[in-house]
Amino acid sequence: MLIALLADIHANRQAFTACLDDAKARGAERHVLLGDFVGYGADPVWCVDKAMELVAGGAIAVMGNHDAAVNDPTIRMNEEAQAAIDWTRGKLGQVERRWLAELPMEHSDEGRLYVHADASQPAKWIYVLTVEEAARSLRSTQAPMTFCGHTHKPAIFSTTPAAKMTAFSPVTEVAVPLHGLRRWLAVLGSVGQPRDGNPRACYGLFDTEKKEIIYIRVPYDIEAAAATIRAARLPDFFAERLFIGR
Amino acid sequence: MAKPTLQRGDVLDGFVLEELIHKGGMARLWSVTKPGIDVPMLMKVPVLGEGQDPAAIVSFEMEQMIMPRLFGPHVPRFIAAGDFALHPFIVMERLPGRSLLPRLSELPLPYDEVADLGWKIATALDDLHRQHVIHLDIKPSNILFRETGEAVLLDFGLSHHQQLPDLMQEEFRLPYGTAPYMAPEQLLGVRTDPRSDQFALGVLLYFFSTGVRPFGESERLSTMKKRLWRDPKPPRALRKDYPLWLQEIVLRCLEVEPAWRYPTAAQLAFELSHYDQIRLTARSERTATDSFLTRVKRRFNPPERKAPIAPQTVYKRLAAAPIVAVAVDLSEASKETNEAVREAAGRALAQLPSARLACLNVLKTSYIATRDTTLDEAGHNKHVNRLVQLQDWAQPLKLKEGQITFHVLEATDPASAILHYAEQNKVDQILLGARRNSFRRSLLGSVSAKVASEAGCTVTVIRVRREDAQAEPESADAPSSGEVSETVAAP
């Protein structure tokens, strides 16, 4: 079975749609949504409604820090991100806000752990960027595979029974086997706001038979996504960065 | 985990264990059969357990990751792999031949044979590098030959795959490899340079042609590291009749700095198969190692080492050092086209200074061999004549001697001859002109059309604009406006 892994959608309707279409064309049968449905982008209602629809159809979803911030004003962010969340809060209806509030922090399924950020303290929203950060996350779980997002930068880490770590930047469209005696942590790139220098939307496909993950980059209508952000009078920087993937 | 002892007759995933063929420190090899599969097969089972070198596990994980992704004649065909958690194994095609290892008792081998072995192995390495894999353990026991002659590389347990996690890289501080063959940069922990395989091949060629290992056999790291500053004894110091061209090639492979070796294994293979045209440097005539003083200086004031190349540039570099073949029709009628072809070749070479150009001309031979003569009416040798003309054609390009070679191919069918040459020499791009005269083309057939449609590489057909273009729209070589080049990428 092919599972589509989508993280950090950030209210980017065009990118979300493009990834869902691509995953469908490749035969994905399930969706795992790794959090941060809102923030930065200007289509929060559509994106949350779409996520709700997918979950109603069997998809798994976990909470991201931006999702949490919608209902929890104590979560602090930088000024611009905070402005986007305040704007988002006003746009979302009661139904969407409740759905976001009730998202689980993590979800386990057949040895796969899904979480938005570091798994050792999910509510602290710690980035997994370095080998040390990956080691901390991997130490906190027995799951053979962890899938997370949050950094907007694709990466794959592994650890052996002797706690030796490896780090790797996945190559687009090249399947990486996640088996063997080691345990793996796959950090997905971002659907709605890539920051690894590649402006294409990023998502992953995991093949449960082959135990392989493949990172996919999908071109989408960046102009339209940026125009929506500008029309909503959100910080212009959120629109500009989409074009350069930073 | 694997059962501690596997026995003849045991069945793993439908594969029946028949005979234990090899018992190594890291793995055992069984011949296996499976109903429905009628090729000879080998099963590799890692030796796992308490007290085992963890490298055995990691290298097996690497091999299990890399092997299913490899294809082509230069690797054993992958058949199946077992689930690591239950019973790890790899099943692959069993090749009938023996490795190069037993040949150690016959060393030194004749120079021609060493060059031929080197050509075959370099060709296999080029294929592997193009599949994003650096072998990192090239040595006689890891090389076999198919009955059809191709070299087959074995054992990818220490290999690096440019597009997959390198489990070896982070696991161990000590470099893994085979001491006599390991490149200097490997000793410093670099696992991402394909030219490391060239160094190992250089050691093999040196050993096979002299009977002596250039850096000895010591496995002590301190002794191994001497190759970073101590140059090997030139082969000509060991064998008086050692050919200059072979010393040139071998010592270039053994350069300490990867940048001083050949840019690609394909270019090394090209040199080995055209050694009559090799550009000799001071390397070829050396008969003694550098002076004590020079070596000491090198040891204590090592040249600033270039940073290891980033893994993602490996493939780009392969692409930046292509072998370009240009087919030149020397007949008077093609003069204008030939100039356009030369301009196109000049542009291609100007962009890629590491590229090399092979100039081809086909000397048509008659189907009936007896009527052929190597002498023309005036009594000149046709072959030599053509070479002179080719060199004259290329002269305005002003290329360095090592960058260009000339080849007159004798054949009845020019297109087939060009295609065969490109295939044999791993040519990346063919440049050729389209015949101008449609009458000649209809009479002789279109060489460019055949080459373009059948070549396994990029083909660029050069045509000079003609004003009567609309007259023959049906032709495969139909010209359009301007000097046109249509580039057909390899599938």
XYZ file of C-alpha atoms in Angstrom:
737
model
C 0.000 0.000 0.000
C 1.160 3.496 -0.846
C 0.775 6.121 1.871
C 1.016 9.808 0.950
C 2.760 11.827 3.676
C 1.955 15.534 3.649
C 3.434 18.014 6.125
C 3.291 21.766 6.586
C 0.515 22.567 4.152
C 0.249 26.084 5.623
C -3.011 27.117 3.990
C -1.568 26.839 0.494
C -4.523 25.528 -1.469
C -2.720 25.357 -4.809
C 0.202 23.350 -3.435
C -2.053 21.048 -1.399
C -4.260 20.330 -4.414
C -1.255 19.684 -6.662
C 0.231 17.188 -4.187
C -3.083 15.388 -3.659
C -3.576 15.103 -7.428
C -0.031 13.823 -7.899
C -0.412 11.275 -5.092
C -3.680 10.080 -6.594
C -2.073 9.655 -10.005
C 0.696 7.585 -8.418
C -1.807 5.315 -6.725
C -1.677 6.516 -3.094
C -4.371 4.783 -1.063
C -3.992 6.535 2.279
C -3.080 9.989 3.490
C -1.138 10.984 6.554
C -1.264 14.699 7.317
C 1.643 15.669 9.545
C 0.338 18.994 10.884
C 0.487 22.730 10.275
C -2.583 22.980 8.108
C -2.722 26.743 8.647
C -0.414 29.734 9.036
C 1.458 31.803 6.411
C -0.943 30.997 3.565
C -4.267 32.613 2.776
C -6.553 29.635 2.197
C -6.937 28.204 5.700
C -10.636 27.367 5.475
C -10.335 25.435 2.251
C -7.262 23.543 3.457
C -8.745 22.584 6.833
C -12.028 21.545 5.189
C -10.088 19.389 2.737
C -8.122 17.815 5.581
C -11.352 17.124 7.494
C -12.797 15.480 4.407
C -9.698 13.280 4.035
C -9.787 12.284 7.719
C -13.469 11.429 7.407
C -12.376 9.102 4.614
C -9.741 7.355 6.759
C -6.748 9.689 6.666
C -4.573 10.244 9.736
C -3.835 13.778 10.938
C -1.696 15.121 13.773
C -1.382 18.599 15.234
C 1.198 21.188 14.277
C 2.319 24.244 16.232
C 0.423 26.663 13.993
C -2.727 24.559 14.380
C -2.287 24.635 18.146
C -1.690 28.386 18.132
C -5.105 28.997 16.585
C -6.763 27.961 19.815
C -3.977 28.638 22.290
C -2.848 32.265 22.434
C -0.054 31.339 24.862
C 1.919 29.689 22.059
C 4.420 32.340 21.000
C 5.686 32.778 17.461
C 7.637 35.402 15.632
C 5.776 38.598 14.883
C 4.854 37.859 11.279
C 3.772 34.273 11.909
C 1.720 35.532 14.860
C 0.018 38.078 12.622
C -0.864 35.283 10.185
C -2.337 33.151 12.979
C -4.401 36.076 14.302
C -5.716 36.613 10.767
C -6.394 32.870 10.397
C -8.301 32.732 13.669
C -10.742 35.292 12.311
C -11.260 33.363 9.103
C -11.886 29.896 10.518
C -15.356 28.840 11.570
C -16.246 27.095 14.802
C -16.135 23.678 13.126
C -12.636 24.118 11.746
C -11.311 25.561 15.010
C -12.674 22.658 17.007
C -11.305 20.135 14.545
C -7.846 21.685 14.861
C -8.109 21.781 18.657
C -8.917 18.094 18.827
C -6.064 16.850 16.651
C -3.820 14.308 18.408
C -0.172 15.197 19.089
C 0.963 11.888 17.599
C -0.375 8.730 16.056
C 1.070 5.210 15.858
C 0.173 2.749 13.160
C 1.867 -0.606 12.510
C 5.270 0.493 13.782
C 5.063 3.901 12.173
C 4.988 6.940 14.436
C 3.526 10.119 13.002
C 4.300 13.393 14.772
C 4.706 17.005 13.653
C 8.119 17.735 15.229
C 10.609 15.990 17.547
C 8.957 12.936 19.129
C 10.583 13.216 22.553
C 8.514 16.249 23.567
C 5.976 16.831 20.803
C 4.338 19.790 22.528
C 7.650 21.652 22.618
C 7.785 21.740 18.832
C 11.536 21.103 18.596
C 13.064 21.128 15.105
C 14.794 17.965 13.868
C 17.617 19.402 11.766
C 20.810 17.878 13.157
C 22.001 14.362 13.928
C 21.813 15.175 17.655
C 18.220 16.350 17.392
C 17.328 13.243 15.398
C 19.057 11.018 17.975
C 17.010 12.585 20.776
C 13.775 11.961 18.900
C 14.725 8.389 18.001
C 15.739 7.586 21.598
C 12.279 8.514 22.821
C 10.452 5.868 20.800
C 10.721 2.188 19.962
C 8.914 2.650 16.655
C 10.977 1.346 13.705
C 9.944 4.410 11.709
C 9.099 7.972 12.661
C 7.672 10.463 10.172
C 7.612 14.171 10.970
C 7.710 17.613 9.413
C 8.089 21.087 10.952
C 11.514 22.011 9.528
C 10.353 22.356 5.913
C 13.631 20.631 4.941
C 13.654 16.997 3.788
C 16.036 14.696 5.673
C 16.412 11.036 6.580
C 18.168 9.851 9.733
C 18.828 6.350 10.985
C 20.122 4.760 14.147
C 21.534 1.293 14.804
C 20.958 -0.852 17.894
C 24.320 0.531 19.042
C 22.918 4.089 18.663
C 25.192 4.984 15.726
C 23.528 7.668 13.642
C 23.472 8.441 9.929
C 22.109 11.541 8.212
C 21.101 11.915 4.592
C 19.441 14.415 2.277
C 16.995 12.459 0.138
C 17.205 12.861 -3.616
C 13.934 13.659 -5.347
C 12.224 10.611 -6.860
C 14.845 8.146 -5.600
C 13.329 5.520 -3.291
C 15.181 4.988 -0.015
C 14.650 1.662 1.745
C 13.817 2.073 5.441
C 14.531 -1.474 6.561
C 17.325 -3.419 8.079
C 18.145 -3.632 11.710
C 18.165 0.101 12.190
C 15.362 2.508 13.012
C 14.561 5.474 10.812
C 13.364 9.047 11.131
C 12.098 10.659 7.942
C 11.574 14.421 7.977
C 9.186 15.444 5.213
C 9.604 18.670 3.293
C 6.792 21.195 3.222
C 3.777 21.077 0.922
C 2.860 24.730 1.230
C 6.078 26.578 2.025
C 9.284 24.736 0.996
C 12.449 26.199 2.513
C 15.177 24.033 1.002
C 15.767 26.232 -2.026
C 13.406 24.260 -4.235
C 10.083 26.099 -4.638
C 8.158 23.003 -5.729
C 5.722 21.533 -3.240
C 7.183 18.541 -1.368
C 5.480 15.423 -0.109
C 6.430 11.782 0.439
C 5.118 8.384 -0.577
C 5.767 5.393 1.651
C 5.405 1.911 0.204
C 4.441 -0.457 3.019
C 5.353 -3.575 1.016
C 8.811 -2.494 -0.068
C 9.339 -0.350 3.034
C 10.630 2.439 0.840
C 10.075 6.163 1.014
C 10.217 8.435 -1.984
C 10.304 12.220 -1.821
C 8.376 13.933 -4.585
C 8.453 17.538 -5.772
C 5.389 18.911 -7.514
C 5.212 22.141 -9.501
C 2.122 24.189 -8.689
C 0.591 27.590 -9.411
C 2.792 29.712 -7.147
C 1.505 32.929 -8.753
C -2.037 32.137 -7.630
C -0.997 31.170 -4.099
C 1.081 34.367 -3.790
C -1.746 36.523 -5.179
C -4.127 35.163 -2.521
C -1.616 36.011 0.224
C -1.218 39.556 -1.111
C -4.975 40.021 -1.527
C -5.408 39.022 2.117
C -2.832 41.691 3.068
C -0.690 39.177 4.880
C 3.045 40.018 5.045
C 4.395 40.241 1.508
C 7.372 38.112 2.519
C 5.070 35.063 2.774
C 4.250 35.463 -0.907
C 7.809 36.180 -2.049
C 9.420 33.234 -0.336
C 7.178 30.801 -2.204
C 8.914 31.699 -5.474
C 12.382 30.931 -4.180
C 11.581 28.167 -1.717
C 13.267 29.891 1.233
C 17.987 -12.891 12.788
C 19.444 -15.638 10.684
C 19.479 -19.124 12.016
C 22.972 -19.697 13.438
C 23.810 -22.461 11.011
C 22.283 -22.990 7.626
C 22.593 -26.408 6.104
C 22.393 -27.974 2.722
C 18.766 -28.601 1.865
C 17.436 -25.704 3.976
C 14.864 -23.582 2.195
C 14.734 -19.783 2.495
C 11.858 -18.004 0.750
C 11.638 -20.891 -1.708
C 15.378 -20.985 -2.448
C 16.938 -24.383 -1.765
C 20.492 -24.297 -0.407
C 22.597 -26.698 -2.449
C 26.266 -26.221 -1.724
C 28.387 -23.984 0.504
C 30.821 -22.414 -1.921
C 32.640 -19.857 0.156
C 33.022 -19.212 3.860
C 34.288 -15.675 4.449
C 34.636 -13.567 7.549
C 31.688 -11.394 6.676
C 29.447 -13.657 4.598
C 28.894 -17.150 3.259
C 28.024 -17.998 -0.302
C 25.664 -20.846 -1.190
C 24.647 -22.096 -4.567
C 20.851 -22.208 -4.577
C 18.005 -23.329 -6.810
C 14.366 -22.394 -6.986
C 11.659 -24.049 -9.031
C 10.791 -21.816 -11.956
C 14.169 -20.064 -12.109
C 16.665 -21.833 -14.302
C 19.716 -19.542 -14.117
C 22.568 -20.543 -11.796
C 22.187 -18.581 -8.571
C 24.246 -17.638 -5.549
C 22.923 -16.734 -2.126
C 24.978 -14.449 0.063
C 24.235 -14.783 3.762
C 25.941 -12.435 6.221
C 27.702 -13.840 9.247
C 25.853 -12.213 12.125
C 26.037 -12.783 15.813
C 27.750 -11.979 19.057
C 31.257 -10.667 18.739
C 30.956 -10.150 15.014
C 32.431 -7.080 13.417
C 29.520 -4.617 13.149
C 30.927 -3.747 9.733
C 29.643 -7.114 8.502
C 26.085 -6.062 9.230
C 26.394 -2.549 7.901
C 28.129 -3.586 4.713
C 25.445 -6.194 4.143
C 22.776 -3.537 4.657
C 24.544 -1.369 2.079
C 24.765 -4.195 -0.409
C 21.117 -5.064 0.084
C 20.262 -1.444 -0.622
C 22.515 -0.990 -3.649
C 22.294 -4.304 -5.536
C 18.598 -4.224 -6.461
C 19.208 -0.841 -8.101
C 22.043 -1.960 -10.361
C 21.606 -3.285 -13.862
C 23.569 -4.126 -16.982
C 26.342 -6.532 -17.961
C 28.924 -5.247 -15.481
C 27.165 -6.384 -12.305
C 25.670 -9.741 -11.285
C 21.950 -9.722 -11.882
C 20.004 -9.225 -8.641
C 17.317 -11.857 -8.074
C 15.938 -11.551 -4.538
C 16.624 -10.346 -1.022
C 15.379 -11.670 2.298
C 13.778 -9.561 4.975
C 16.577 -8.353 7.189
C 14.681 -8.947 10.398
C 13.796 -12.566 9.555
C 16.633 -14.020 7.469
C 18.909 -11.618 5.663
C 20.220 -12.813 2.313
C 20.779 -11.687 -1.252
C 20.261 -13.994 -4.208
C 22.076 -13.069 -7.397
C 23.080 -14.513 -10.713
C 25.992 -16.958 -10.389
C 28.642 -16.231 -12.992
C 30.523 -19.159 -14.423
C 33.984 -17.608 -14.610
C 36.644 -17.234 -11.959
C 37.807 -13.970 -10.464
C 41.167 -12.419 -11.269
C 42.541 -13.733 -7.979
C 43.945 -17.068 -9.249
C 45.882 -15.190 -11.894
C 48.212 -13.731 -9.268
C 50.417 -16.793 -9.712
C 50.981 -15.887 -13.391
C 52.186 -12.333 -12.805
C 53.542 -10.347 -14.494
C 51.193 -10.648 -17.457
C 52.033 -9.444 -20.979
C 51.522 -5.687 -21.398
C 48.842 -6.043 -24.060
C 46.836 -8.318 -21.834
C 47.125 -5.906 -18.907
C 45.876 -3.086 -21.154
C 42.952 -5.230 -22.265
C 42.030 -6.141 -18.677
C 42.338 -2.480 -17.715
C 40.092 -1.424 -20.584
C 37.420 -3.932 -19.596
C 37.518 -2.992 -15.920
C 37.534 0.763 -16.618
C 34.528 0.278 -18.903
C 32.710 -1.543 -16.107
C 33.640 1.207 -13.641
C 32.298 3.856 -15.980
C 28.993 1.999 -16.160
C 28.862 1.715 -12.366
C 29.690 5.403 -11.846
C 26.927 6.370 -14.247
C 24.582 4.387 -12.032
C 25.652 6.679 -9.155
C 27.753 4.049 -7.404
C 31.424 4.217 -6.403
C 32.748 0.719 -5.727
C 35.556 1.563 -3.260
C 36.871 -2.013 -3.095
C 38.250 -2.767 -6.550
C 40.699 -5.682 -6.314
C 41.329 -8.949 -8.192
C 38.928 -11.067 -6.123
C 36.040 -8.678 -6.873
C 36.371 -8.859 -10.656
C 34.994 -11.589 -12.915
C 34.481 -11.818 -16.646
C 31.434 -12.923 -18.584
C 31.827 -15.422 -21.373
C 31.122 -12.508 -23.698
C 34.160 -10.720 -22.275
C 32.637 -7.970 -20.128
C 34.134 -7.358 -16.711
C 31.684 -7.908 -13.850
C 32.202 -6.129 -10.548
C 31.286 -7.957 -7.357
C 30.670 -7.083 -3.718
C 29.077 -3.709 -3.081
C 29.386 -3.950 0.687
C 31.823 -1.047 0.889
C 30.325 0.937 -1.968
C 28.883 4.421 -1.862
C 25.614 5.215 -3.623
C 25.336 8.887 -4.391
C 21.547 8.889 -3.956
C 21.158 6.659 -0.909
C 22.146 7.053 2.736
C 25.779 6.048 3.246
C 25.557 3.774 6.249
C 29.331 3.154 6.243
C 30.240 6.836 6.286
C 29.052 7.627 9.758
C 29.432 4.221 11.295
C 33.179 3.881 11.468
C 36.065 6.176 12.038
C 38.595 3.917 10.343
C 38.492 3.697 6.588
C 37.234 0.369 5.290
C 38.650 -1.169 2.150
C 41.481 -3.404 1.045
C 44.808 -2.013 2.194
C 46.985 -2.378 -0.932
C 44.298 -0.925 -3.222
C 42.866 1.897 -1.155
C 43.139 5.419 -2.581
C 44.852 8.088 -0.466
C 41.635 10.084 -0.106
C 39.870 6.971 1.216
C 42.475 6.851 3.965
C 41.364 10.355 4.881
C 37.738 9.246 5.079
C 36.504 10.503 1.691
C 33.990 8.065 0.172
C 32.401 10.232 -2.490
C 35.007 10.478 -5.268
C 34.617 8.067 -8.201
C 38.288 8.582 -9.031
C 39.136 6.475 -5.952
C 38.193 3.466 -8.087
C 40.693 4.612 -10.722
C 43.431 4.554 -8.113
C 42.563 0.971 -7.118
C 42.549 -0.025 -10.775
C 45.953 1.669 -11.143
C 47.287 -0.488 -8.292
C 45.883 -3.569 -10.003
C 47.419 -2.662 -13.376
C 50.780 -1.899 -11.753
C 50.705 -5.221 -9.897
C 49.583 -7.245 -12.905
C 52.201 -5.743 -15.201
C 55.173 -5.839 -12.802
C 54.309 -8.593 -10.336
C 54.919 -6.143 -7.511
C 52.357 -4.201 -5.445
C 53.127 -0.464 -5.647
C 52.435 0.209 -1.960
C 53.095 -3.190 -0.422
C 50.611 -5.159 1.604
C 50.767 -3.596 5.040
C 47.419 -3.060 6.726
C 48.787 -0.687 9.336
C 47.199 2.716 8.882
C 50.501 4.521 9.443
C 52.176 2.488 6.698
C 49.183 2.841 4.391
C 49.243 6.604 4.806
C 52.733 6.748 3.322
C 51.095 6.660 -0.095
C 49.966 10.228 0.590
C 53.525 11.488 0.208
C 55.679 8.618 -1.048
C 55.379 7.943 -4.772
C 55.629 4.339 -5.972
C 58.674 3.082 -7.821
C 58.037 3.721 -11.535
C 57.327 0.427 -13.345
C 60.217 1.157 -15.712
C 62.545 0.879 -12.735
C 61.347 -2.694 -12.310
C 61.090 -3.796 -15.928
C 63.395 -2.263 -18.512
C 61.044 -2.992 -21.415
C 58.010 -1.449 -19.721
C 56.106 0.541 -22.365
C 56.029 4.315 -21.946
C 52.296 4.433 -22.653
C 51.487 1.916 -19.929
C 53.606 3.717 -17.354
C 51.907 6.962 -18.338
C 48.473 5.431 -17.710
C 49.339 3.535 -14.542
C 51.129 6.419 -12.845
C 48.351 8.812 -13.775
C 45.820 6.495 -12.099
C 48.077 6.433 -9.032
C 48.302 10.200 -8.639
C 47.756 11.240 -5.033
C 45.492 14.120 -5.971
C 42.284 12.794 -7.615
C 42.215 15.827 -9.912
C 45.467 14.645 -11.533
C 43.944 11.294 -12.506
C 41.619 10.896 -15.494
C 38.412 12.921 -15.239
C 36.302 9.808 -15.770
C 36.740 6.044 -15.994
C 35.422 6.300 -19.558
C 38.381 8.498 -20.502
C 40.757 6.033 -18.853
C 39.147 3.214 -20.848
C 39.548 5.291 -23.986
C 43.277 5.756 -23.339
C 43.746 2.039 -22.716
C 42.081 1.157 -25.986
C 43.968 3.811 -28.001
C 47.374 3.661 -26.404
C 49.093 4.216 -29.718
C 47.814 7.789 -29.621
C 48.488 8.556 -25.982
C 50.032 11.867 -25.026
C 53.147 11.033 -23.041
C 54.270 13.300 -20.225
C 57.309 13.249 -17.961
C 55.503 10.525 -16.004
C 56.087 8.016 -18.757
C 59.876 8.230 -18.619
C 60.463 8.293 -14.911
C 62.835 5.585 -13.731
C 63.244 6.560 -10.106
C 61.034 7.747 -7.296
C 61.218 11.364 -6.221
C 64.273 12.265 -4.160
C 64.311 11.767 -0.439
C 64.172 15.505 0.036
C 61.137 15.950 -2.199
C 59.282 13.205 -0.372
C 60.133 14.632 3.017
C 58.992 18.038 1.884
C 55.739 16.527 0.679
C 55.254 14.775 3.953
C 55.751 17.788 6.159
C 54.419 20.451 3.817
C 51.638 18.583 2.119
C 50.093 20.457 -0.774
C 46.860 22.038 0.265
C 44.285 19.375 -0.341
C 41.294 20.319 -2.334
C 38.082 19.869 -0.417
C 36.414 16.614 -1.350
C 33.838 17.135 -4.022
C 30.237 17.295 -2.942
C 28.414 14.058 -3.725
C 25.850 15.759 -5.911
C 28.571 16.993 -8.241
C 29.741 13.474 -9.053
C 27.267 12.968 -11.810
C 27.699 16.505 -13.085
C 31.407 15.894 -13.460
C 30.785 12.762 -15.469
C 28.670 14.870 -17.762
C 31.328 17.589 -17.976
C 34.006 15.244 -19.325
C 32.275 13.567 -22.237
C 33.808 11.665 -25.109
C 32.604 13.331 -28.291
C 32.982 11.479 -31.580
C 32.820 13.480 -34.752
C 32.302 11.614 -38.005
C 33.836 13.435 -40.949
C 33.036 12.661 -44.560
C 36.210 13.768 -46.333
C 34.822 13.832 -49.854
C 35.017 17.099 -51.789
C 31.203 17.395 -51.949
C 30.972 17.634 -48.176
C 33.416 20.457 -47.741
C 30.905 23.025 -46.597
C 29.210 20.627 -44.215
C 32.580 19.629 -42.804
C 33.316 23.189 -41.868
C 29.981 23.452 -40.076
C 30.710 20.174 -38.274
C 34.098 21.516 -37.200
C 32.515 24.683 -35.847
C 30.008 22.639 -33.883
C 32.806 20.451 -32.488
C 34.794 23.553 -31.542
C 31.817 24.985 -29.679
C 31.199 21.730 -27.813
C 34.850 21.475 -26.764
C 35.085 25.141 -25.769
C 32.296 24.656 -23.253
C 33.750 21.505 -21.728
C 37.535 21.668 -21.386
C 37.713 18.110 -19.975
C 35.932 16.643 -22.979
C 37.831 14.698 -25.578
C 37.266 14.479 -29.267
C 37.589 11.345 -31.377
C 37.656 12.157 -35.098
C 36.313 9.331 -37.223
C 36.380 8.643 -40.893
C 35.002 5.534 -42.501
C 37.036 3.998 -45.289
C 34.539 2.004 -47.241
C 35.671 -1.469 -48.114
C 34.090 -3.562 -50.788
C 31.866 -6.487 -49.920
C 34.170 -8.634 -51.997
C 37.390 -8.549 -50.090
C 39.614 -9.778 -52.913
C 38.909 -6.739 -55.035
C 39.996 -4.420 -52.311
C 43.395 -2.926 -52.217
C 44.917 -0.777 -49.553
C 46.583 1.281 -52.226
C 44.807 3.860 -54.368
C 45.581 4.522 -58.039
C 48.574 6.660 -57.191
C 49.926 3.944 -54.963
C 49.351 5.754 -51.667
C 48.179 3.937 -48.638
C 44.515 4.917 -48.327
C 44.400 4.471 -44.594
C 47.356 6.763 -43.958
C 45.984 9.248 -46.470
C 42.734 9.469 -44.606
C 44.482 9.961 -41.263
C 46.455 12.848 -42.724
C 43.279 14.391 -44.098
C 41.472 13.996 -40.770
C 44.316 15.693 -38.951
C 44.235 18.464 -41.488
C 40.487 18.844 -40.998
C 40.901 19.136 -37.219
C 43.924 21.417 -37.295
C 41.926 24.688 -37.028
C 40.423 23.448 -33.750
C 43.898 23.799 -32.203
C 43.251 21.158 -29.563
C 45.913 19.837 -27.221
C 47.485 16.554 -28.167
C 45.879 14.555 -25.365
C 42.447 15.905 -26.138
C 42.023 14.637 -29.676
C 42.511 11.310 -31.457
C 42.060 10.175 -35.060
C 40.559 6.943 -36.286
C 39.991 5.549 -39.734
C 37.426 2.762 -39.548
C 37.347 0.271 -42.381
C 33.845 -0.998 -43.012
C 31.281 -1.690 -45.667
C 28.539 0.193 -43.862
C 29.604 3.607 -42.486
C 26.613 4.011 -40.144
C 27.206 0.614 -38.531
C 30.898 1.363 -38.152
C 30.188 4.671 -36.396
C 27.570 3.054 -34.156
C 29.919 0.225 -33.241
C 32.751 2.622 -32.446
C 30.458 4.739 -30.228
C 29.237 1.691 -28.355
C 32.718 0.235 -27.828
C 34.236 3.496 -26.653
C 31.383 4.729 -24.460
C 30.979 7.819 -26.605
C 28.611 10.393 -25.061
C 27.815 12.379 -28.156
C 28.180 11.867 -31.897
C 28.464 14.849 -34.219
C 28.041 14.319 -37.914
C 26.972 16.131 -41.006
C 23.953 15.315 -43.110
C 24.648 14.695 -46.790
C 23.739 17.710 -48.807
C 23.016 16.128 -52.067
C 19.716 14.321 -52.030
C 20.677 12.305 -55.087
C 23.713 10.939 -53.288
C 21.606 10.319 -50.220
C 18.947 8.418 -52.065
C 21.656 6.365 -53.662
C 23.692 5.721 -50.538
C 21.088 5.958 -47.800
C 21.252 8.417 -44.970
C 24.105 7.675 -42.588
C 22.999 10.412 -40.203
C 19.416 9.138 -40.032
C 20.562 5.624 -39.185
C 23.089 6.832 -36.615
C 20.552 9.193 -35.040
C 17.884 6.553 -34.731
C 20.054 3.687 -33.508
C 22.759 5.257 -31.329
C 22.707 4.726 -27.575
C 23.929 8.269 -26.976
C 23.145 11.826 -28.020
C 23.495 12.458 -31.738
C 23.737 15.902 -33.292
C 23.223 16.121 -37.019
C 24.701 19.221 -38.626
C 23.257 20.591 -41.827
C 24.090 23.676 -43.844
C 21.111 25.727 -44.946
C 19.983 25.220 -48.484
C 17.720 27.511 -50.447
C 15.941 24.743 -52.355
C 14.818 23.268 -49.066
C 11.148 22.926 -49.878
C 11.902 20.703 -52.828
C 12.285 17.535 -50.777
C 10.029 17.579 -47.751
C 9.789 13.800 -47.610
C 13.426 13.230 -46.761
C 14.490 12.211 -43.284
C 17.335 14.650 -43.705
C 14.985 17.442 -44.795
C 16.724 20.718 -44.153
C 15.105 23.679 -42.535
C 16.239 27.251 -42.287
C 19.643 28.110 -40.955
C 22.424 25.799 -40.002
C 20.488 23.281 -38.088
C 21.477 20.814 -35.504
C 18.908 18.373 -34.311
C 19.898 16.731 -31.106
C 18.488 13.353 -30.283
C 18.902 12.443 -26.658
C 19.567 8.878 -25.688
C 16.503 7.059 -24.342
